[in-house]
Coordinates of C-alpha atoms in Angstrom, one line a residue:
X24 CA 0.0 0.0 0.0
X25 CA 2.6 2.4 0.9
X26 CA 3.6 2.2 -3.0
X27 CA -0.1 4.1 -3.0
X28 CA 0.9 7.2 -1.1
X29 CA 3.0 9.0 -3.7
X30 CA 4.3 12.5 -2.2
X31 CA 2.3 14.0 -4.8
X32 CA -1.1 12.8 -3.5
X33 CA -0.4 14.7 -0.4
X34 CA -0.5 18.0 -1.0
X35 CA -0.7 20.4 2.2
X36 CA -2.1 20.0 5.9
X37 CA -1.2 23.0 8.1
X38 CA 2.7 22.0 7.4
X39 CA 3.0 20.3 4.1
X40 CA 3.7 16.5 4.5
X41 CA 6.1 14.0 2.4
X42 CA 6.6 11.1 2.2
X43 CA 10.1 9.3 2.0
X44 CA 11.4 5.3 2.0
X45 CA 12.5 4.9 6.0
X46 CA 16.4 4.3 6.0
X47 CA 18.1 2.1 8.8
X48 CA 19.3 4.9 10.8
X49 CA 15.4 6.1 10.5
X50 CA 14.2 2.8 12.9
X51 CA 16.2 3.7 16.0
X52 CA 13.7 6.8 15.9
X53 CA 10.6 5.2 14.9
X54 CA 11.0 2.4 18.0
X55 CA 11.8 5.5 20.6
X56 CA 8.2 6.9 19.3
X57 CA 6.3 3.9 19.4
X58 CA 7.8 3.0 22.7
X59 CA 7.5 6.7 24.1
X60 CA 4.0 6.9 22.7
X61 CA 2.5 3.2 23.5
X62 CA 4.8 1.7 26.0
X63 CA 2.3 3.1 28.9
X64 CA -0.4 1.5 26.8
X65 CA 1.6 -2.5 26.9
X66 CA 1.8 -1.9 30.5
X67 CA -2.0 -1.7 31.6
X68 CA -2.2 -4.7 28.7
X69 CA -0.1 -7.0 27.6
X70 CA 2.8 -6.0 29.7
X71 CA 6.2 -4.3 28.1
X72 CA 9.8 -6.1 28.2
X73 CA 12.0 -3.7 26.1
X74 CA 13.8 -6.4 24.5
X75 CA 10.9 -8.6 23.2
X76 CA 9.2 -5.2 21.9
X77 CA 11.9 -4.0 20.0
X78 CA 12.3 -7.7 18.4
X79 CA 8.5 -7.5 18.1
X80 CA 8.5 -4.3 16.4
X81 CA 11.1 -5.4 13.9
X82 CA 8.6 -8.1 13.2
X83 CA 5.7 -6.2 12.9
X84 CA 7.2 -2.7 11.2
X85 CA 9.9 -4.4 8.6
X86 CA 11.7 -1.1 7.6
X87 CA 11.0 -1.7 4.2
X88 CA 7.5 -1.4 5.0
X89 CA 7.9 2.0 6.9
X90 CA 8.0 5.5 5.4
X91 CA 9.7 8.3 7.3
X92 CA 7.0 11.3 7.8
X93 CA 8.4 14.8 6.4
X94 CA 7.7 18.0 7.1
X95 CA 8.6 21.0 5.4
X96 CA 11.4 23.1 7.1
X97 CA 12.2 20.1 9.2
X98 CA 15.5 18.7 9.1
X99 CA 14.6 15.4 10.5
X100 CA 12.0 12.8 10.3
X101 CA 8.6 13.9 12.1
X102 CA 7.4 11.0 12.5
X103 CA 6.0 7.2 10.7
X104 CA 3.8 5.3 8.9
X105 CA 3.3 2.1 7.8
X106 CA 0.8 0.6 6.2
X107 CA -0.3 -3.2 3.7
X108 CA -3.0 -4.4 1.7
X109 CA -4.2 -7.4 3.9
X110 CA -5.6 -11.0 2.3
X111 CA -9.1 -9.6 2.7
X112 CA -8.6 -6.8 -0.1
X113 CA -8.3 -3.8 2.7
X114 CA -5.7 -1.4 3.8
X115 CA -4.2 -1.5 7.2
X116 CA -2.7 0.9 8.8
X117 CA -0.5 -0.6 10.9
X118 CA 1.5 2.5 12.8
X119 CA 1.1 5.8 12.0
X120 CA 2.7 7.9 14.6
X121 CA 3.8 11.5 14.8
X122 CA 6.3 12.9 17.0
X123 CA 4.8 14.8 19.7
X124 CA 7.0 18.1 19.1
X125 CA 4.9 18.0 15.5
X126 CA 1.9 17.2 16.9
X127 CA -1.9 18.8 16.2
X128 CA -0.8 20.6 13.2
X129 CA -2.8 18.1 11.0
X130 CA -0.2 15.9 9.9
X131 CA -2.0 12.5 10.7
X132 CA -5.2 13.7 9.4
X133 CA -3.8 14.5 6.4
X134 CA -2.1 11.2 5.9
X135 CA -5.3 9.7 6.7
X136 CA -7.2 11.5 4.2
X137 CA -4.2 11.1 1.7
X138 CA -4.3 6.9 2.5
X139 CA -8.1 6.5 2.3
X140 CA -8.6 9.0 -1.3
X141 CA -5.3 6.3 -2.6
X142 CA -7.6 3.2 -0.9
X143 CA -10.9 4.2 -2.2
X144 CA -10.3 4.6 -5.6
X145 CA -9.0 1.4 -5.6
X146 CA -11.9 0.3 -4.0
X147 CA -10.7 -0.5 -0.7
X148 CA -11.5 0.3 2.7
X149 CA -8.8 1.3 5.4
X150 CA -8.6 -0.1 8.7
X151 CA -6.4 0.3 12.0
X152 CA -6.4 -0.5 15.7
X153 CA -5.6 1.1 18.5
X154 CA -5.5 0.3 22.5
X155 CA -8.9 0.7 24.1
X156 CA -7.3 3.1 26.9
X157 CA -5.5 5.2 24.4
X158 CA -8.8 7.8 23.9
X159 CA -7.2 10.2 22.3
X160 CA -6.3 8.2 19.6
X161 CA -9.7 6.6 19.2
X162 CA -11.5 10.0 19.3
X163 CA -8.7 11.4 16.8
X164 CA -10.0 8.6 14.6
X165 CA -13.4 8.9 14.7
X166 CA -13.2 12.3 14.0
X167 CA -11.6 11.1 10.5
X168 CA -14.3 8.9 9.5
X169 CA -13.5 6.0 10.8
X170 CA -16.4 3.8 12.4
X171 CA -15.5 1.4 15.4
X172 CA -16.6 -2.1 14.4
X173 CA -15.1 -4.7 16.8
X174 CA -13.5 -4.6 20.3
X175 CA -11.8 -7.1 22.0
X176 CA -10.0 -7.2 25.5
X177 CA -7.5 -4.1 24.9
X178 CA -8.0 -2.9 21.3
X179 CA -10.9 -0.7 19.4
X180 CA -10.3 -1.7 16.0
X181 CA -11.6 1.2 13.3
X182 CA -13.1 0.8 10.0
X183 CA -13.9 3.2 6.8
X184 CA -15.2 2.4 3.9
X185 CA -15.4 3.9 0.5
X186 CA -18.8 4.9 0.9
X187 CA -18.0 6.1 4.8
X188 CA -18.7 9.9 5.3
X189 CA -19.1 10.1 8.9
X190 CA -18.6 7.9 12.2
X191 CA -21.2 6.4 14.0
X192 CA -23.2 7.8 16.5
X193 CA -23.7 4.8 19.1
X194 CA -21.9 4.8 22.3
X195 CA -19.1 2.8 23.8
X196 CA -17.5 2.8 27.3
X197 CA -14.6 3.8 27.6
X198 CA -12.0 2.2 30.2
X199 CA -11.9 5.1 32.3
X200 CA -15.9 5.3 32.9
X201 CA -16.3 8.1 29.8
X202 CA -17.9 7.1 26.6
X203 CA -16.9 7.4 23.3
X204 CA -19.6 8.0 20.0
X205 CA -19.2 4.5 18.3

């Protein structure tokens, strides 16, 4: 999928976005923002050893797979994304994280956007997951669309389809007591 999200489709959020191919010396950053950003999130769950999650994130987030997020005027890379078409046809977004200094300038909505216009005209719906306690995330998502269509023991897992305008309106509870539109 990530061969779908050409620079050129992005155009401009608030700080234009690109695109680039992850390098090796890329990853060392991408693993200190996932584990700066989710390690909180493995602790409540399914528990955090840093050794197994770094060999589990190898796993999961080949570099190949991963493209560094870049902003314009920034040296550096802001943050990730990585993303596959899965057996069932759809696109999964598998991580898609922003570092926090480049935060809420609508960078990851704009990828989103960017990902489901490239998956929809093919057709395809996008989906992601993401930790039932992590509520900002989960609001951030339905506020892009995306419908909540299963739930297990720790995750919410996300839905939109080509035809998708709007999330939900049902309720969920949320882990700390609030609710969340469904």
């Amino acid at each position: 999928m990530n061969a779908l999200i050409k620079d050129s489709e992005l155009g401009s959020a608030i700080l234009p976005v690109a695109l680039r191919a992850a390098t090796r010396e890329d990853y060392g950053y991408f693993f200190h923002l996932y584990r700066d950003a989710l390690s909180g999130y493995f602790k409540q769950t399914l528990g955090w050893e840093d050794d197994f999650r770094r060999a589990a994130f190898r796993v999961s987030y080949p570099v190949a797979r991963c493209q560094a997020i870049v902003l314009d005027g920034v040296s550096r890379a802001a943050g990730v994304l990585s993303t596959q078409v899965c057996e069932d046809g759809e696109v999964e977004v598998a991580l898609l994280l922003v570092d926090p200094a480049f935060q809420s300038r609508g960078t990851g909505a704009a990828l989103l956007r960017r990902i489901g216009d490239a998956a929809h005209r093919e057709g395809r719906a996008v989906k992601l997951q993401t930790f039932k306690l992590n509520e900002r995330a989960a609001r951030f998502y339905l506020r892009q669309g995306f419908r909540i269509v299963a739930e297990d023991q720790y995750y919410l897992h996300f839905r939109r389809a080509p035809s998708d305008a709007a999330p939900a309106i049902s309720v969920i509870q949320t882990a700390s007591g609030g609710a969340l539109p469904r």
